[in-house]
């Protein structure tokens, strides 16, 4: 089995590559990643010498490069993680989100049509469903919830999802889609809530909480997401969407307080800053379908997962210190200057 994993130098993609090489030692895994600011080749160092692994530095939007790779490798599957993934960046500059997330998805699927494929899997997000009100804890996103996006990021992901379903209906492409809630764990880029708060707290810097910190996200340990995708690409029904989430809703402010407590840092570091434009209030997944059809359940409880994650950031300071000392610093100063 040969699988092209796009975006494998990023957070979830790298965790997925480790999961797959470990679980299926006879599979060939090819990582296709153009190494944007969010891609980090050092993350993949542990597998670089694995004879069943190959890294290819190209963009999913580059049709010639993608077709060439298909000609060389004859993949059985494509799992598409490659994306611009940060909502705040999409608010500043939507264009690259449209290029990578929508056009890149189309190029990959065109290659699948041209050369043949057993499965094209699109890694999507629960953000395509928009948000839920705080005062309706009985409501959850199901696969039937209408697409109703808020940010340029989620709109680009929704656009890609619609294209994927259209390629299935129009061309019979064997596709699946997973829509997952917020992930956390090792190799999470420090612009996102949990790693940003860990890094700032360790440096005794202010912890910038948007608005009142009451927004709710449904957090899932990254390895549980990887297991879900593994199940879907092997046993999921073609043409189907599967929601993935852990019934683990938390307010942002509570997460930040947990991080302070775990690191022995004072809550006085918490600083309330200007809210995100169009900020989604609450995400909450109903994972009944993937549980009933594929037997998936999350394994890592948040209380354990957050401890493991914090420990990983303590043990791997070099990984994130290198990131936050580079061009990311300019981003941070620009994004948080006026908040
Ligand atoms: P990330 O930003 O950490 O990594 C993205 C990776 O894609 C990087 O390695 C980057 O170099 C690569 N990439 C970007 N543009 C590319 C291009 N044009 N060609 C090739 N490679 C390119 O993202 P992540 O958090 O790991 O998210 C991975 C996927 O999962 C995304 O599709 C995202 O929408 C989805 N998702 C993320 C979450 C989450 O909580 N992080 C939740 C649900 C779904
Ligand atoms: P984020 O990690 O960017 O994920 P997403 O927006 O895709 O859910 O943000 C998670 C939540 O944390 C979101 O409600 C915005 C909030 N947030 C802050 O309060 N401060 C921050 O510095 C960041 C990055 C996020």
PDB file of N, CA and C and ligand atoms in Angstrom, residues 86-88 127 182 191-193 196-197 208-210 215 217 219 252 276 279 283 336, ligand 2:
ATOM      1  N   UNK A  86      -4.751  28.506  10.003  1.00  0.00           N
ATOM      2  CA  UNK A  86      -4.991  29.378  11.152  1.00  0.00           C
ATOM      3  C   UNK A  86      -6.021  30.475  10.853  1.00  0.00           C
ATOM      4  N   UNK A  87      -7.113  30.460  11.622  1.00  0.00           N
ATOM      5  CA  UNK A  87      -8.230  31.393  11.411  1.00  0.00           C
ATOM      6  C   UNK A  87      -7.751  32.851  11.420  1.00  0.00           C
ATOM      7  N   UNK A  88      -6.905  33.211  12.392  1.00  0.00           N
ATOM      8  CA  UNK A  88      -6.475  34.620  12.490  1.00  0.00           C
ATOM      9  C   UNK A  88      -5.726  35.060  11.233  1.00  0.00           C
ATOM     10  N   UNK A 127     -15.328  23.281  11.758  1.00  0.00           N
ATOM     11  CA  UNK A 127     -15.613  24.712  11.583  1.00  0.00           C
ATOM     12  C   UNK A 127     -16.482  24.974  10.346  1.00  0.00           C
ATOM     13  N   UNK A 182     -11.194  20.581  17.440  1.00  0.00           N
ATOM     14  CA  UNK A 182      -9.840  21.100  17.713  1.00  0.00           C
ATOM     15  C   UNK A 182      -8.925  20.012  18.269  1.00  0.00           C
ATOM     16  N   UNK A 191       1.254  29.132  17.275  1.00  0.00           N
ATOM     17  CA  UNK A 191       0.309  30.240  17.055  1.00  0.00           C
ATOM     18  C   UNK A 191      -1.095  29.862  17.544  1.00  0.00           C
ATOM     19  N   UNK A 192      -1.329  28.569  17.808  1.00  0.00           N
ATOM     20  CA  UNK A 192      -2.646  28.088  18.215  1.00  0.00           C
ATOM     21  C   UNK A 192      -2.782  28.145  19.738  1.00  0.00           C
ATOM     22  N   UNK A 193      -4.035  28.172  20.208  1.00  0.00           N
ATOM     23  CA  UNK A 193      -4.289  28.484  21.625  1.00  0.00           C
ATOM     24  C   UNK A 193      -3.390  27.712  22.610  1.00  0.00           C
ATOM     25  N   UNK A 196       0.482  28.124  22.220  1.00  0.00           N
ATOM     26  CA  UNK A 196       0.846  29.534  22.434  1.00  0.00           C
ATOM     27  C   UNK A 196       0.841  29.862  23.925  1.00  0.00           C
ATOM     28  N   UNK A 197      -0.190  29.367  24.619  1.00  0.00           N
ATOM     29  CA  UNK A 197      -0.289  29.663  26.055  1.00  0.00           C
ATOM     30  C   UNK A 197       0.829  28.952  26.835  1.00  0.00           C
ATOM     31  N   UNK A 208      -2.692  36.044  26.084  1.00  0.00           N
ATOM     32  CA  UNK A 208      -3.737  36.852  25.433  1.00  0.00           C
ATOM     33  C   UNK A 208      -5.023  36.069  25.165  1.00  0.00           C
ATOM     34  N   UNK A 209      -6.027  36.290  26.002  1.00  0.00           N
ATOM     35  CA  UNK A 209      -7.308  35.606  25.828  1.00  0.00           C
ATOM     36  C   UNK A 209      -8.251  36.532  25.061  1.00  0.00           C
ATOM     37  N   UNK A 210      -8.793  36.034  23.945  1.00  0.00           N
ATOM     38  CA  UNK A 210      -9.680  36.855  23.111  1.00  0.00           C
ATOM     39  C   UNK A 210     -11.040  37.036  23.807  1.00  0.00           C
ATOM     40  N   UNK A 215     -15.549  31.399  24.816  1.00  0.00           N
ATOM     41  CA  UNK A 215     -15.773  30.546  23.641  1.00  0.00           C
ATOM     42  C   UNK A 215     -15.407  29.114  23.982  1.00  0.00           C
ATOM     43  N   UNK A 217     -14.500  25.173  22.741  1.00  0.00           N
ATOM     44  CA  UNK A 217     -13.990  24.276  21.706  1.00  0.00           C
ATOM     45  C   UNK A 217     -14.055  22.856  22.258  1.00  0.00           C
ATOM     46  N   UNK A 219     -12.083  19.673  22.438  1.00  0.00           N
ATOM     47  CA  UNK A 219     -10.677  19.304  22.234  1.00  0.00           C
ATOM     48  C   UNK A 219     -10.471  17.805  22.129  1.00  0.00           C
ATOM     49  N   UNK A 252     -12.241  28.497  26.636  1.00  0.00           N
ATOM     50  CA  UNK A 252     -10.835  28.891  26.475  1.00  0.00           C
ATOM     51  C   UNK A 252     -10.205  29.286  27.810  1.00  0.00           C
ATOM     52  N   UNK A 276     -11.540  38.156  18.434  1.00  0.00           N
ATOM     53  CA  UNK A 276     -11.353  37.811  17.016  1.00  0.00           C
ATOM     54  C   UNK A 276     -12.589  38.274  16.254  1.00  0.00           C
ATOM     55  N   UNK A 279     -15.810  35.788  15.637  1.00  0.00           N
ATOM     56  CA  UNK A 279     -15.387  34.672  16.504  1.00  0.00           C
ATOM     57  C   UNK A 279     -16.506  33.645  16.752  1.00  0.00           C
ATOM     58  N   UNK A 283     -18.065  25.087  19.447  1.00  0.00           N
ATOM     59  CA  UNK A 283     -18.039  23.914  18.567  1.00  0.00           C
ATOM     60  C   UNK A 283     -18.305  22.686  19.430  1.00  0.00           C
ATOM     61  N   UNK A 336      -0.651  40.786  17.681  1.00  0.00           N
ATOM     62  CA  UNK A 336      -1.065  41.059  19.059  1.00  0.00           C
ATOM     63  C   UNK A 336      -0.825  42.517  19.470  1.00  0.00           C
TER      64      UNK A 336
HETATM   65  P1  LIG B   2      -7.246  28.388  17.789  1.00  0.00           P
HETATM   66  O1  LIG B   2      -6.250  27.524  18.473  1.00  0.00           O
HETATM   67  O2  LIG B   2      -6.765  29.458  16.864  1.00  0.00           O
HETATM   68  O3  LIG B   2      -8.253  27.384  17.039  1.00  0.00           O
HETATM   69  P2  LIG B   2      -9.681  27.698  16.295  1.00  0.00           P
HETATM   70  O4  LIG B   2      -9.868  29.159  16.195  1.00  0.00           O
HETATM   71  O5  LIG B   2      -9.484  27.076  14.954  1.00  0.00           O
HETATM   72  O6  LIG B   2     -10.710  27.034  17.133  1.00  0.00           O
HETATM   73  O7  LIG B   2      -8.143  29.090  18.894  1.00  0.00           O
HETATM   74  C1  LIG B   2      -8.883  28.340  19.828  1.00  0.00           C
HETATM   75  C2  LIG B   2      -9.702  29.305  20.648  1.00  0.00           C
HETATM   76  O8  LIG B   2      -8.817  30.107  21.425  1.00  0.00           O
HETATM   77  C3  LIG B   2     -10.516  30.292  19.825  1.00  0.00           C
HETATM   78  O9  LIG B   2     -11.761  30.514  20.469  1.00  0.00           O
HETATM   79  C4  LIG B   2      -9.684  31.562  19.813  1.00  0.00           C
HETATM   80  C5  LIG B   2      -8.989  31.509  21.163  1.00  0.00           C
HETATM   81  N1  LIG B   2      -7.653  32.137  21.209  1.00  0.00           N
HETATM   82  C6  LIG B   2      -7.346  33.072  22.215  1.00  0.00           C
HETATM   83  O10 LIG B   2      -8.191  33.387  23.080  1.00  0.00           O
HETATM   84  N2  LIG B   2      -6.094  33.625  22.249  1.00  0.00           N
HETATM   85  C7  LIG B   2      -5.138  33.314  21.327  1.00  0.00           C
HETATM   86  O11 LIG B   2      -4.011  33.882  21.382  1.00  0.00           O
HETATM   87  C8  LIG B   2      -5.446  32.353  20.316  1.00  0.00           C
HETATM   88  C9  LIG B   2      -4.447  31.954  19.275  1.00  0.00           C
HETATM   89  C10 LIG B   2      -6.717  31.770  20.298  1.00  0.00           C
END
